[in-house]
Amino acid sequence: MKEMEIAVLPGDGIGPEVMDEAIKVLDVIQKKYKVKFNYKKALVGGSAYDEFGTHLPESTLQICKESDAILFGSVGGPVKEQNTKKWNGVEVNSLLGLRKEFNLYANLRPSKLYPALADSCSLRKDISEKGFDLLVVRELTGGIYFGQPKGRKYEGDDEIAFDTMVYSRKEIKRIAKVAFEVARKRRKKVTSIDKANVLTTMILWRQVVEEVAKEYPDVEYEPMYVDNAAMQLTKNPQQFDVILAGNMFGDIISDESAAIAGSLGMLPSASLAKGKFGMYEPSGGSAYDIAGLGIANPIAQILSGAMMLKYSFDMEEAGKEIEIAVEKLLNDGFRTKDIWQKGNIEINTKEVGDKIVEYLR
Ligand code: IPM
Ligand code: MN
């Protein structure tokens, strides 16, 4: 029997409760597809800080290294405690640490407006009723997030702070290839976001992406300035299939894409290394305000599990089955509080997991 090692990092806030539902769903899949998932739980974020005094302990990294994939929940604490030792820098330390350690350079963030959720969409009705289904491919281990030098200098009114935006031809090429490859499996269009009218890094970005595009004559390629893209997303999101972007622009554009889809609780993501290794996490945060109440939407976590099946375990069909079950749940009118609308049936976190398990059987 095929066995897979999964590092399970529930993290903080709603992380543990939505993770339980994802595992419930994966357990059905392992029986149905006759594979074995070996889960290894580890602490990350604030919960790790309590135990080890660090957000990303060595023991957690070790478990991840011994695994085929990481299933990640969320990290972060209550807004009021942002500046305490436990929570300060928790997201950067945990996430950027894992991304760098495992070379997770390709971040895939799908954003889809489910027809059943059209009423939760923040866009005008004549725009939302057309629906949309796009995928942001964000470069995740380079750009201004990691460029050197970075720092602060001088004092008083003379003080300055600086970051460096840098991209190599190699880095741009490999992320562009990811975008064109996935576009081939979708609607065959790549819109590459840049700021080539101002930034030198982005001139190289556009040049290299254009070269890669030539290797994919079957895929439509279009460059777009980031400011225009931000606007186009609200006016005509249907035009996008795959959106390719660097680290910072991808961060911003992917949040915007998620926001127009209605609820952050619906969207999964994958951060991939070369080969099959990847980290899978919901796009929403730790939602500390509703943690422990059992009302959080576990769909993003469950769909992150589905992405793991697809990208790390070559279990495309099993992943698809989970996606269909989620769609069925929505079509049948079942909703957690965050996406509930008049006429729907409100259910809690556990019930979502139970229902999906039921649909899968
Ligand atoms: C994200 C987050 C992170 C990022 C932060 C928390 C470091 O916003 O995953 O999009 O900026 O990449
Ligand atoms: Mn972000």
Short mmCIF file of C-alpha atoms in Angstrom, two decimals, residues 168-310:
data_model
loop_
_atom_site.label_atom_id
_atom_site.label_comp_id
_atom_site.label_asym_id
_atom_site.label_seq_id
_atom_site.Cartn_x
_atom_site.Cartn_y
_atom_site.Cartn_z
CA SER A 168 17.13 36.85 -11.04
CA ARG A 169 16.41 35.59 -14.52
CA LYS A 170 16.36 32.05 -13.06
CA GLU A 171 13.78 32.89 -10.42
CA ILE A 172 11.48 34.58 -12.93
CA LYS A 173 11.82 31.77 -15.43
CA ARG A 174 10.94 29.00 -13.00
CA ILE A 175 7.83 30.72 -11.63
CA ALA A 176 6.70 31.73 -15.13
CA LYS A 177 6.97 28.10 -16.20
CA VAL A 178 4.74 27.05 -13.32
CA ALA A 179 2.14 29.59 -14.43
CA PHE A 180 2.17 28.49 -18.07
CA GLU A 181 2.10 24.80 -17.14
CA VAL A 182 -0.98 25.17 -14.90
CA ALA A 183 -2.64 27.42 -17.49
CA ARG A 184 -2.41 24.53 -19.93
CA LYS A 185 -4.64 22.52 -17.62
CA ARG A 186 -7.10 25.40 -17.30
CA ARG A 187 -8.37 27.99 -19.77
CA LYS A 188 -4.94 28.63 -21.28
CA LYS A 189 -4.38 32.25 -20.42
CA VAL A 190 -1.64 33.90 -18.35
CA THR A 191 -1.82 37.52 -17.26
CA SER A 192 1.54 38.58 -15.89
CA ILE A 193 1.40 41.40 -13.36
CA ASP A 194 4.30 43.83 -13.18
CA LYS A 195 5.35 47.45 -12.87
CA ALA A 196 7.64 47.53 -15.88
CA ASN A 197 6.88 51.20 -16.46
CA VAL A 198 8.77 52.15 -13.28
CA LEU A 199 10.87 49.37 -11.73
CA THR A 200 14.01 47.86 -13.25
CA THR A 201 13.33 44.50 -11.61
CA MET A 202 10.00 44.48 -13.34
CA ILE A 203 11.48 45.28 -16.74
CA LEU A 204 13.52 42.09 -16.43
CA TRP A 205 10.40 40.32 -15.14
CA ARG A 206 8.41 41.26 -18.24
CA GLN A 207 11.26 40.39 -20.58
CA VAL A 208 11.79 36.92 -19.13
CA VAL A 209 8.07 36.09 -18.90
CA GLU A 210 7.72 37.11 -22.54
CA GLU A 211 10.51 34.70 -23.47
CA VAL A 212 8.90 31.87 -21.52
CA ALA A 213 5.55 32.68 -23.15
CA LYS A 214 7.09 31.93 -26.55
CA GLU A 215 7.62 28.33 -25.40
CA TYR A 216 3.87 28.06 -24.83
CA PRO A 217 2.27 29.19 -28.09
CA ASP A 218 -0.95 27.43 -27.11
CA VAL A 219 -1.32 29.66 -24.05
CA GLU A 220 -2.45 33.27 -24.41
CA TYR A 221 -0.08 35.70 -22.71
CA GLU A 222 -0.83 39.22 -21.59
CA PRO A 223 1.28 41.59 -19.46
CA MET A 224 -0.56 44.01 -17.18
CA TYR A 225 0.57 46.75 -14.82
CA VAL A 226 -0.30 45.97 -11.22
CA ASP A 227 -2.37 49.10 -10.65
CA ASN A 228 -4.50 48.33 -13.67
CA ALA A 229 -4.82 44.69 -12.58
CA ALA A 230 -6.12 45.76 -9.17
CA MET A 231 -8.80 47.76 -10.93
CA GLN A 232 -9.61 45.13 -13.57
CA LEU A 233 -10.22 42.57 -10.82
CA THR A 234 -13.14 44.58 -9.51
CA LYS A 235 -14.55 45.49 -12.93
CA ASN A 236 -14.12 42.36 -14.95
CA PRO A 237 -12.66 39.40 -13.02
CA GLN A 238 -13.90 36.98 -15.70
CA GLN A 239 -11.06 38.05 -18.00
CA PHE A 240 -8.50 36.30 -15.77
CA ASP A 241 -7.49 32.68 -15.80
CA VAL A 242 -3.95 32.47 -14.39
CA ILE A 243 -2.47 35.60 -12.83
CA LEU A 244 1.32 35.48 -12.52
CA ALA A 245 3.02 37.84 -10.07
CA GLY A 246 6.12 38.43 -7.96
CA ASN A 247 6.10 38.09 -4.20
CA MET A 248 4.73 41.47 -3.13
CA PHE A 249 2.29 42.14 -5.96
CA GLY A 250 1.11 38.56 -5.66
CA ASP A 251 0.47 39.07 -1.95
CA ILE A 252 -1.77 42.04 -2.62
CA ILE A 253 -3.53 40.77 -5.73
CA SER A 254 -4.25 37.38 -4.15
CA ASP A 255 -5.97 39.01 -1.17
CA GLU A 256 -8.04 41.12 -3.52
CA SER A 257 -8.97 38.04 -5.55
CA ALA A 258 -10.00 36.27 -2.36
CA ALA A 259 -12.02 39.20 -1.09
CA ILE A 260 -14.16 39.45 -4.21
CA ALA A 261 -14.93 35.73 -3.94
CA GLY A 262 -16.92 36.31 -0.76
CA SER A 263 -15.38 34.51 2.16
CA LEU A 264 -11.76 33.90 3.04
CA GLY A 265 -13.00 30.75 4.73
CA MET A 266 -13.50 29.14 1.32
CA LEU A 267 -10.08 29.41 -0.25
CA PRO A 268 -7.17 26.99 -0.08
CA SER A 269 -3.59 27.50 -1.20
CA ALA A 270 -0.51 25.53 -2.10
CA SER A 271 3.13 26.52 -1.74
CA LEU A 272 5.27 24.24 -3.84
CA ALA A 273 8.92 23.36 -4.00
CA LYS A 274 10.67 21.75 -6.93
CA GLY A 275 9.44 18.17 -7.19
CA LYS A 276 6.40 17.06 -5.22
CA PHE A 277 6.93 18.61 -1.81
CA GLY A 278 4.48 21.32 -0.81
CA MET A 279 2.80 23.13 2.04
CA TYR A 280 -0.95 23.49 1.98
CA GLU A 281 -2.86 26.08 3.95
CA PRO A 282 -6.13 27.99 4.00
CA SER A 283 -5.96 31.59 2.79
CA GLY A 284 -7.83 33.03 5.77
CA GLY A 285 -5.99 33.78 9.00
CA SER A 286 -6.29 32.39 12.50
CA ALA A 287 -9.60 34.27 13.14
CA TYR A 288 -8.83 34.42 16.83
CA ASP A 289 -12.11 36.14 17.63
CA ILE A 290 -14.11 33.02 16.80
CA ALA A 291 -11.54 30.42 17.85
CA GLY A 292 -12.90 27.63 20.03
CA LEU A 293 -16.53 28.40 19.26
CA GLY A 294 -16.83 25.61 16.71
CA ILE A 295 -18.35 27.91 14.10
CA ALA A 296 -15.37 28.49 11.81
CA ASN A 297 -15.66 27.51 8.17
CA PRO A 298 -13.39 24.48 7.60
CA ILE A 299 -13.86 24.42 3.81
CA ALA A 300 -10.58 26.22 3.03
CA GLN A 301 -8.68 23.71 5.17
CA ILE A 302 -10.50 20.78 3.60
CA LEU A 303 -9.80 22.11 0.09
CA SER A 304 -6.15 22.61 1.05
CA GLY A 305 -6.11 18.89 1.75
CA ALA A 306 -7.56 18.35 -1.72
CA MET A 307 -4.77 20.44 -3.25
CA MET A 308 -2.24 18.32 -1.35
CA LEU A 309 -3.71 15.18 -2.89
CA LYS A 310 -3.45 16.72 -6.35
#
